[in-house]
Amino acid sequence: MGCTSCSTGKDGQPKGCQNNGTCGTDGCNKLTVFDWLSDVELPRGQEAFDCAEVRFKNSRKEFFRNTKKLTFSIGDIVATESSPGHDIGIVTLTGELVRVQMKKKKIDSESDEIPKIYRKASQKDIDVWQIAREREDAMKVKARQIAIRLKLKMKISDIEFQGDGSKAVFYYTAEERVDFRQLIKEFAYEFKTRIEMRQIGFRQEAARLGGIGSCGRELCCSTWLTDFRTVKTSAARYQQLSLNPLKLAGQCGKLKCCLNYELDTYLEALKDFPRQDQKLTTQKGDAVCQKIDIFKGKLWYAYEKEYNNWIELDTDAIKIILKAQRDKSPVASLEEFTSEIVPEKTAFENTVGQDSLTRFDKPKQQNPRNKRKSSKHKKSKRNNANS
C-alpha cells in the first residue's frame, strides 16, 4: 500500500486504515496519480495552472477551477461547486499535469463552464459528508427492495450522496427502458432527499463494485483501467482461444478486457502466416489447414478425405508451396517438406550406485531366541514322524 496507515505491521499482517477510499494521503485510493512535477519550480513570470483534478466516490473524477488562488496538495479535502449546493471531494492532481489531463480528455481549459472550488472543507463539512456516506449501504438495500416490489427490470448497483447530503445519485443497470415515475416518488418519500437516477454500463458497474478476476488479481477496471474499449470475439479467434463464454466472460458478463492486451502482438505475428481458409494444391491432392501454432510458427495440414493424417509444416515451406501453386507448377506432395525427427533415446545412468528400489530397506534380522525355538520345533516334528 502507498500510505503508512495502510502498510503492513511487524508481523506481516496488513493494518488497514479503515477509511474505505477516503485515506488522507490518497496513497491507497483507486486510480491514484503520481505528480512527478511537484518538486519542479515554474519559470519566472509564469503562474501556476488554476485548475485541479478532484476525485469523488469510486472512480469519478472532475476538473475544477481554483478561482481564489488557494494552495492545494494531493489529498486535501475541498468543497466544490455543484447543482444544487456543494459537493465534497479529494484533490488528486494539481499543476501542469492537470492541463495535460484536460487536453487528453478534450476539455477546454479556458472554458467558463468549468465549475469552481469554493474552499478547503471545514470539519463541519467533513462530518456532514461522512454521515451522508454512512447512509448509503442501508439505502441501497431498501432501494433494491422497492425496485423488486415494483417489478422493475433493473439493478441498483451503487448510491452516491452529494457532499452536503442534499442529493443522492442512484447508479443502475438495465437492459431495457425503465419507467421511474413511481419509483422516484417512493424513493423521495422514503429517503427524504433529492433523487437522481443515472444509468451505467455493465463494465462500469463492475468497476464501481470491484472484485477478484480469474487471474487472482483485482479487476483491471476497478484499479487502473479507465477507458473501456470494445472487445470482439475475433480477438479470441486471433489468439487461438476456445470460444467458451464461461471462460472468456468477466464478472460484468461481457468479454474480458484483457483479451485486447496482447491482440496487437498476435496480429503482428499472424502477418507471416497464410490465410487459414486457403488450400494448398499439390500433385497428390489439395490440403486444408487444421491447426496453427503462432509461437512456434508451425501449421498442420491434412489432405482432403484424409483428415486424420496431419502433416506439420513451417511458414517458410508453405511460402514455397504457395509460390509453386501460383506458378501453376504444384509440388509433388507435402511430405517432402517435412523433416522426420527421431526422438533421442534417454539413457538412464546409475548416479546413486544402486538400482534396487529397496536399497534403503534394512534386512530383517532373526531373533536368536526365536531361532532356537524354531529348531526345537523342527526336531520334535522329526521324532513324531519316526515314531
Short mmCIF file of C-alpha atoms in Angstrom, two decimals:
data_model
loop_
_atom_site.label_atom_id
_atom_site.label_comp_id
_atom_site.label_asym_id
_atom_site.label_seq_id
_atom_site.Cartn_x
_atom_site.Cartn_y
_atom_site.Cartn_z
CA MET A 1 0.00 0.00 0.00
CA GLY A 2 1.10 3.55 -0.58
CA CYS A 3 0.38 5.18 2.79
CA THR A 4 1.80 4.34 6.20
CA SER A 5 -1.62 3.78 7.77
CA CYS A 6 -2.34 1.00 5.24
CA SER A 7 1.08 -0.64 5.34
CA THR A 8 1.83 -3.99 6.93
CA GLY A 9 2.69 -4.38 10.59
CA LYS A 10 5.69 -6.05 12.20
CA ASP A 11 4.11 -9.48 11.90
CA GLY A 12 3.44 -9.01 8.19
CA GLN A 13 -0.31 -8.59 8.61
CA PRO A 14 -1.95 -5.62 6.85
CA LYS A 15 -3.09 -2.86 9.19
CA GLY A 16 -5.80 -1.28 7.07
CA CYS A 17 -6.73 2.36 7.57
CA GLN A 18 -10.47 1.53 7.54
CA ASN A 19 -11.21 4.71 5.62
CA ASN A 20 -12.86 2.90 2.69
CA GLY A 21 -11.33 5.01 -0.06
CA THR A 22 -11.04 8.34 1.81
CA CYS A 23 -7.47 7.95 3.05
CA GLY A 24 -5.99 11.36 3.81
CA THR A 25 -2.71 10.74 1.98
CA ASP A 26 -4.52 9.44 -1.13
CA GLY A 27 -1.85 6.76 -1.44
CA CYS A 28 -4.11 3.70 -1.35
CA ASN A 29 -7.05 5.06 -3.36
CA LYS A 30 -8.20 3.74 -6.69
CA LEU A 31 -6.76 5.47 -9.79
CA THR A 32 -4.25 7.46 -7.74
CA VAL A 33 -2.00 9.74 -9.83
CA PHE A 34 1.66 10.43 -9.01
CA ASP A 35 2.59 14.08 -9.52
CA TRP A 36 6.16 13.80 -10.78
CA LEU A 37 6.33 17.58 -11.38
CA SER A 38 5.57 18.52 -7.77
CA ASP A 39 9.23 19.33 -6.96
CA VAL A 40 9.87 21.25 -10.21
CA GLU A 41 9.63 25.03 -9.94
CA LEU A 42 7.87 27.05 -12.62
CA PRO A 43 9.85 29.51 -14.74
CA ARG A 44 9.87 33.13 -13.62
CA GLY A 45 6.79 35.09 -14.58
CA GLN A 46 4.64 32.01 -15.23
CA GLU A 47 1.66 31.49 -12.98
CA ALA A 48 0.55 28.08 -11.77
CA PHE A 49 -2.30 26.42 -13.65
CA ASP A 50 -5.54 27.42 -11.97
CA CYS A 51 -7.39 24.07 -12.33
CA ALA A 52 -7.28 20.99 -10.14
CA GLU A 53 -8.46 17.40 -10.51
CA VAL A 54 -10.82 16.25 -7.75
CA ARG A 55 -11.86 12.67 -7.07
CA PHE A 56 -15.21 11.67 -5.63
CA LYS A 57 -16.59 8.26 -4.72
CA ASN A 58 -15.11 5.33 -6.64
CA SER A 59 -13.58 6.37 -9.96
CA ARG A 60 -15.46 9.60 -10.65
CA LYS A 61 -13.07 12.47 -11.30
CA GLU A 62 -13.81 16.01 -12.42
CA PHE A 63 -11.86 19.22 -13.05
CA PHE A 64 -12.49 22.43 -11.10
CA ARG A 65 -11.11 25.94 -11.36
CA ASN A 66 -9.25 27.43 -8.41
CA THR A 67 -10.55 30.99 -8.70
CA LYS A 68 -9.43 32.03 -5.19
CA LYS A 69 -5.79 31.02 -5.79
CA LEU A 70 -5.81 28.64 -2.84
CA THR A 71 -2.83 26.38 -2.23
CA PHE A 72 -3.72 22.70 -2.55
CA SER A 73 -1.78 19.48 -2.29
CA ILE A 74 -2.74 15.94 -3.17
CA GLY A 75 -5.07 14.52 -0.53
CA ASP A 76 -6.70 17.81 0.54
CA ILE A 77 -10.47 17.65 1.05
CA VAL A 78 -12.23 20.53 -0.71
CA ALA A 79 -15.76 21.84 -1.18
CA THR A 80 -16.65 22.18 -4.86
CA GLU A 81 -19.47 23.71 -6.86
CA SER A 82 -22.46 21.50 -7.57
CA SER A 83 -26.08 21.84 -8.57
CA PRO A 84 -27.69 22.34 -6.16
CA GLY A 85 -25.45 23.05 -3.14
CA HIS A 86 -21.86 21.90 -2.93
CA ASP A 87 -20.00 18.60 -3.07
CA ILE A 88 -17.02 17.26 -1.14
CA GLY A 89 -14.07 15.63 -2.88
CA ILE A 90 -10.36 14.90 -2.59
CA VAL A 91 -7.69 16.66 -4.66
CA THR A 92 -5.81 14.10 -6.74
CA LEU A 93 -3.74 16.30 -9.05
CA THR A 94 -2.60 19.93 -9.31
CA GLY A 95 -0.32 21.97 -11.52
CA GLU A 96 0.67 21.45 -15.13
CA LEU A 97 -0.28 17.80 -15.22
CA VAL A 98 -3.92 18.85 -14.88
CA ARG A 99 -3.57 20.78 -18.13
CA VAL A 100 -2.26 17.61 -19.80
CA GLN A 101 -5.16 15.54 -18.43
CA MET A 102 -7.73 18.07 -19.60
CA LYS A 103 -6.20 18.10 -23.07
CA LYS A 104 -6.23 14.29 -23.12
CA LYS A 105 -9.93 14.22 -22.23
CA LYS A 106 -10.67 17.04 -24.72
CA ILE A 107 -11.80 19.59 -22.14
CA ASP A 108 -11.21 23.26 -22.91
CA SER A 109 -9.17 24.70 -20.03
CA GLU A 110 -10.27 28.25 -20.95
CA SER A 111 -13.99 27.45 -20.84
CA ASP A 112 -16.21 29.38 -18.43
CA GLU A 113 -18.34 26.29 -17.80
CA ILE A 114 -15.71 24.63 -15.60
CA PRO A 115 -17.09 24.54 -12.02
CA LYS A 116 -15.24 26.22 -9.16
CA ILE A 117 -13.60 25.17 -5.92
CA TYR A 118 -15.19 27.07 -3.05
CA ARG A 119 -12.80 26.38 -0.18
CA LYS A 120 -10.98 23.75 1.77
CA ALA A 121 -13.51 21.62 3.58
CA SER A 122 -14.09 22.51 7.22
CA GLN A 123 -14.63 19.96 9.95
CA LYS A 124 -18.37 20.55 9.76
CA ASP A 125 -18.35 19.84 6.02
CA ILE A 126 -16.44 16.60 6.59
CA ASP A 127 -18.84 15.48 9.36
CA VAL A 128 -21.90 16.04 7.14
CA TRP A 129 -20.15 14.22 4.31
CA GLN A 130 -19.28 11.20 6.47
CA ILE A 131 -22.81 10.96 7.90
CA ALA A 132 -24.25 11.01 4.38
CA ARG A 133 -21.88 8.28 3.22
CA GLU A 134 -22.78 6.06 6.17
CA ARG A 135 -26.38 6.07 4.97
CA GLU A 136 -25.56 4.68 1.53
CA ASP A 137 -25.38 0.95 2.34
CA ALA A 138 -28.71 0.85 4.19
CA MET A 139 -30.34 2.92 1.44
CA LYS A 140 -29.02 0.56 -1.22
CA VAL A 141 -30.73 -2.43 0.42
CA LYS A 142 -34.00 -0.55 0.84
CA ALA A 143 -33.90 0.80 -2.72
CA ARG A 144 -33.43 -2.70 -4.15
CA GLN A 145 -36.40 -3.96 -2.16
CA ILE A 146 -38.59 -1.17 -3.53
CA ALA A 147 -37.46 -1.86 -7.11
CA ILE A 148 -38.24 -5.57 -6.71
CA ARG A 149 -41.66 -4.81 -5.25
CA LEU A 150 -42.45 -2.57 -8.24
CA LYS A 151 -41.29 -5.40 -10.57
CA LEU A 152 -38.81 -3.20 -12.43
CA LYS A 153 -36.20 -4.95 -14.59
CA MET A 154 -33.20 -3.06 -13.24
CA LYS A 155 -30.39 -3.47 -10.76
CA ILE A 156 -29.32 -0.70 -8.40
CA SER A 157 -25.59 -1.20 -8.09
CA ASP A 158 -24.47 1.81 -6.07
CA ILE A 159 -25.58 5.03 -4.36
CA GLU A 160 -23.51 8.20 -4.08
CA PHE A 161 -24.53 11.05 -1.80
CA GLN A 162 -23.58 14.62 -2.55
CA GLY A 163 -21.18 16.12 -0.03
CA ASP A 164 -23.80 18.33 1.62
CA GLY A 165 -26.34 15.48 1.78
CA SER A 166 -28.91 17.31 -0.36
CA LYS A 167 -28.94 14.82 -3.25
CA ALA A 168 -28.41 11.10 -3.79
CA VAL A 169 -27.40 9.63 -7.15
CA PHE A 170 -28.63 6.08 -7.80
CA TYR A 171 -26.47 4.15 -10.29
CA TYR A 172 -28.32 1.32 -12.01
CA THR A 173 -28.01 -1.12 -14.89
CA ALA A 174 -30.87 -2.25 -17.10
CA GLU A 175 -31.17 -3.94 -20.48
CA GLU A 176 -34.44 -2.19 -21.35
CA ARG A 177 -36.03 1.20 -20.77
CA VAL A 178 -37.35 1.61 -17.21
CA ASP A 179 -40.31 3.73 -16.07
CA PHE A 180 -39.12 5.66 -12.98
CA ARG A 181 -42.20 7.73 -12.21
CA GLN A 182 -43.50 5.62 -9.34
CA LEU A 183 -40.01 4.59 -8.24
CA ILE A 184 -38.76 8.17 -7.75
CA LYS A 185 -41.89 9.07 -5.78
CA GLU A 186 -41.30 6.22 -3.36
CA PHE A 187 -37.57 6.97 -3.11
CA ALA A 188 -38.25 10.63 -2.29
CA TYR A 189 -40.85 9.68 0.33
CA GLU A 190 -38.67 7.01 1.89
CA PHE A 191 -35.27 8.76 1.91
CA LYS A 192 -36.36 12.43 2.23
CA THR A 193 -33.79 13.75 -0.24
CA ARG A 194 -33.44 14.77 -3.88
CA ILE A 195 -33.18 11.72 -6.19
CA GLU A 196 -31.20 11.38 -9.41
CA MET A 197 -31.16 8.18 -11.48
CA ARG A 198 -28.06 7.54 -13.60
CA GLN A 199 -27.71 4.53 -15.87
CA ILE A 200 -24.29 2.93 -16.30
CA GLY A 201 -22.99 0.02 -18.36
CA PHE A 202 -22.15 -3.42 -17.05
CA ARG A 203 -18.42 -2.72 -17.28
CA GLN A 204 -18.83 0.50 -15.28
CA GLU A 205 -20.82 -1.45 -12.71
CA ALA A 206 -18.01 -3.97 -12.26
CA ALA A 207 -15.53 -1.09 -11.96
CA ARG A 208 -17.56 0.53 -9.17
CA LEU A 209 -18.17 -2.69 -7.25
CA GLY A 210 -14.70 -4.22 -7.72
CA GLY A 211 -13.74 -7.85 -7.27
CA ILE A 212 -11.15 -10.53 -7.99
CA GLY A 213 -10.67 -11.81 -11.52
CA SER A 214 -9.89 -15.33 -12.71
CA CYS A 215 -6.19 -14.38 -12.73
CA GLY A 216 -6.26 -13.90 -8.96
CA ARG A 217 -5.72 -10.13 -9.10
CA GLU A 218 -8.10 -7.23 -8.61
CA LEU A 219 -10.20 -6.29 -11.61
CA CYS A 220 -8.37 -4.03 -14.05
CA CYS A 221 -11.43 -1.82 -14.44
CA SER A 222 -11.54 -1.13 -10.70
CA THR A 223 -7.80 -0.43 -10.26
CA TRP A 224 -6.26 1.30 -13.28
CA LEU A 225 -8.33 0.84 -16.45
CA THR A 226 -10.28 3.99 -17.32
CA ASP A 227 -11.24 3.62 -20.98
CA PHE A 228 -13.45 0.67 -21.84
CA ARG A 229 -12.77 -0.38 -25.42
CA THR A 230 -15.00 -2.74 -27.33
CA VAL A 231 -13.92 -6.37 -27.09
CA LYS A 232 -14.93 -8.61 -30.00
CA THR A 233 -14.96 -12.37 -30.34
CA SER A 234 -12.44 -12.04 -33.17
CA ALA A 235 -9.84 -11.12 -30.53
CA ALA A 236 -10.23 -14.61 -29.07
CA ARG A 237 -10.06 -16.22 -32.51
CA TYR A 238 -6.82 -14.46 -33.40
CA GLN A 239 -5.28 -15.72 -30.15
CA GLN A 240 -6.42 -19.31 -30.81
CA LEU A 241 -8.61 -19.35 -27.68
CA SER A 242 -11.56 -21.63 -27.18
CA LEU A 243 -14.81 -19.75 -27.74
CA ASN A 244 -16.21 -20.74 -24.36
CA PRO A 245 -18.39 -17.95 -22.91
CA LEU A 246 -17.78 -19.14 -19.35
CA LYS A 247 -14.01 -18.68 -19.73
CA LEU A 248 -13.99 -15.56 -21.91
CA ALA A 249 -16.57 -13.54 -19.94
CA GLY A 250 -15.62 -11.42 -16.96
CA GLN A 251 -17.63 -10.57 -13.87
CA CYS A 252 -19.54 -7.96 -15.85
CA GLY A 253 -20.89 -10.66 -18.17
CA LYS A 254 -19.06 -9.16 -21.16
CA LEU A 255 -15.87 -10.33 -22.85
CA LYS A 256 -12.78 -9.77 -20.71
CA CYS A 257 -10.92 -6.53 -21.35
CA CYS A 258 -7.59 -8.40 -21.13
CA LEU A 259 -8.33 -10.04 -24.49
CA ASN A 260 -7.21 -6.78 -26.09
CA TYR A 261 -3.87 -6.57 -24.26
CA GLU A 262 -1.88 -8.95 -26.48
CA LEU A 263 -4.06 -8.68 -29.57
CA ASP A 264 -1.68 -6.34 -31.44
CA THR A 265 1.23 -8.73 -30.89
CA TYR A 266 -0.78 -11.65 -32.27
CA LEU A 267 -1.88 -9.63 -35.28
CA GLU A 268 1.73 -8.68 -35.97
CA ALA A 269 2.80 -12.34 -35.74
CA LEU A 270 -0.03 -13.52 -37.98
CA LYS A 271 1.23 -11.38 -40.87
CA ASP A 272 3.78 -14.11 -41.69
CA PHE A 273 1.09 -16.80 -41.71
CA PRO A 274 -1.02 -17.65 -44.76
CA ARG A 275 -4.79 -17.46 -44.59
CA GLN A 276 -6.25 -20.49 -42.86
CA ASP A 277 -9.02 -20.81 -45.44
CA GLN A 278 -6.52 -21.10 -48.29
CA LYS A 279 -5.94 -24.63 -49.62
CA LEU A 280 -2.55 -25.99 -50.62
CA THR A 281 -2.66 -27.60 -54.07
CA THR A 282 -0.23 -30.45 -54.71
CA GLN A 283 0.04 -33.27 -57.26
CA LYS A 284 -1.13 -35.66 -54.55
CA GLY A 285 -4.21 -33.57 -53.77
CA ASP A 286 -5.50 -30.49 -52.01
CA ALA A 287 -4.67 -29.95 -48.31
CA VAL A 288 -6.64 -27.98 -45.75
CA CYS A 289 -5.28 -26.18 -42.68
CA GLN A 290 -6.28 -27.88 -39.42
CA LYS A 291 -4.30 -26.06 -36.74
CA ILE A 292 -1.66 -23.37 -36.30
CA ASP A 293 0.86 -22.62 -33.56
CA ILE A 294 1.74 -18.92 -33.54
CA PHE A 295 4.58 -19.24 -31.04
CA LYS A 296 6.43 -21.99 -32.91
CA GLY A 297 5.49 -20.79 -36.39
CA LYS A 298 4.03 -24.18 -37.31
CA LEU A 299 0.94 -25.19 -39.25
CA TRP A 300 -0.74 -28.57 -39.61
CA TYR A 301 -2.39 -29.58 -42.89
CA ALA A 302 -4.38 -32.63 -43.90
CA TYR A 303 -5.33 -33.89 -47.34
CA GLU A 304 -8.98 -33.88 -48.23
CA LYS A 305 -10.63 -37.20 -47.29
CA GLU A 306 -7.60 -37.93 -45.08
CA TYR A 307 -8.34 -35.61 -42.20
CA ASN A 308 -6.87 -37.94 -39.58
CA ASN A 309 -3.38 -37.69 -41.07
CA TRP A 310 -1.92 -34.28 -40.14
CA ILE A 311 1.30 -33.01 -41.70
CA GLU A 312 3.40 -30.44 -39.84
CA LEU A 313 4.86 -27.57 -41.88
CA ASP A 314 6.58 -24.29 -41.11
CA THR A 315 5.80 -20.92 -42.67
CA ASP A 316 8.85 -20.97 -44.97
CA ALA A 317 7.78 -24.28 -46.51
CA ILE A 318 4.24 -23.03 -47.05
CA LYS A 319 5.55 -19.93 -48.85
CA ILE A 320 7.44 -22.19 -51.26
CA ILE A 321 4.34 -24.32 -51.83
CA LEU A 322 2.15 -21.27 -52.46
CA LYS A 323 4.70 -19.78 -54.85
CA ALA A 324 4.76 -23.02 -56.84
CA GLN A 325 0.97 -23.04 -56.76
CA ARG A 326 0.81 -19.52 -58.23
CA ASP A 327 3.30 -20.50 -60.94
CA LYS A 328 0.96 -23.41 -61.84
CA SER A 329 3.65 -25.96 -61.12
CA PRO A 330 2.47 -27.57 -57.88
CA VAL A 331 4.83 -29.59 -55.75
CA ALA A 332 4.56 -33.36 -55.61
CA SER A 333 3.34 -33.65 -52.01
CA LEU A 334 3.58 -32.02 -48.60
CA GLU A 335 5.60 -34.90 -47.17
CA GLU A 336 8.77 -33.74 -48.95
CA PHE A 337 8.77 -30.57 -46.82
CA THR A 338 8.52 -32.39 -43.50
CA SER A 339 11.62 -33.48 -41.66
CA GLU A 340 11.23 -36.59 -39.59
CA ILE A 341 12.67 -36.02 -36.17
CA VAL A 342 13.83 -39.21 -34.49
CA PRO A 343 13.36 -38.90 -30.75
CA GLU A 344 16.55 -39.38 -28.82
CA LYS A 345 16.67 -42.35 -26.53
CA THR A 346 17.24 -41.30 -22.97
CA ALA A 347 19.92 -43.33 -21.23
CA PHE A 348 19.32 -43.62 -17.53
CA GLU A 349 22.57 -43.65 -15.65
CA ASN A 350 23.16 -45.19 -12.26
CA THR A 351 24.07 -41.99 -10.44
CA VAL A 352 23.42 -43.31 -6.94
CA GLY A 353 25.34 -46.56 -7.34
CA GLN A 354 22.38 -48.85 -6.64
CA ASP A 355 19.45 -49.68 -8.86
CA SER A 356 17.27 -51.51 -6.36
CA LEU A 357 14.20 -49.67 -5.10
CA THR A 358 14.63 -51.34 -1.69
CA ARG A 359 18.25 -50.36 -1.28
CA PHE A 360 17.49 -48.30 1.81
CA ASP A 361 15.45 -51.05 3.49
CA LYS A 362 17.28 -52.87 6.30
CA PRO A 363 17.20 -56.68 6.11
CA LYS A 364 15.20 -58.31 8.85
CA GLN A 365 17.41 -59.98 11.48
CA GLN A 366 16.04 -63.10 13.13
CA ASN A 367 15.99 -63.14 16.89
CA PRO A 368 18.37 -65.89 18.22
CA ARG A 369 15.75 -66.92 20.81
CA ASN A 370 13.17 -67.43 18.07
CA LYS A 371 15.82 -69.32 16.09
CA ARG A 372 16.31 -71.84 18.92
CA LYS A 373 12.56 -72.29 19.28
CA SER A 374 12.16 -72.99 15.59
CA SER A 375 15.00 -75.61 15.65
CA LYS A 376 13.40 -77.38 18.63
CA HIS A 377 10.06 -77.38 16.85
CA LYS A 378 11.62 -78.98 13.75
CA LYS A 379 13.32 -81.69 15.86
CA SER A 380 10.05 -82.57 17.60
CA LYS A 381 8.34 -82.91 14.21
CA ARG A 382 11.05 -85.32 13.02
CA ASN A 383 10.76 -87.50 16.18
CA ASN A 384 6.99 -87.73 15.81
CA ALA A 385 7.38 -88.70 12.19
CA ASN A 386 9.91 -91.51 13.02
CA SER A 387 7.75 -92.89 15.79
#
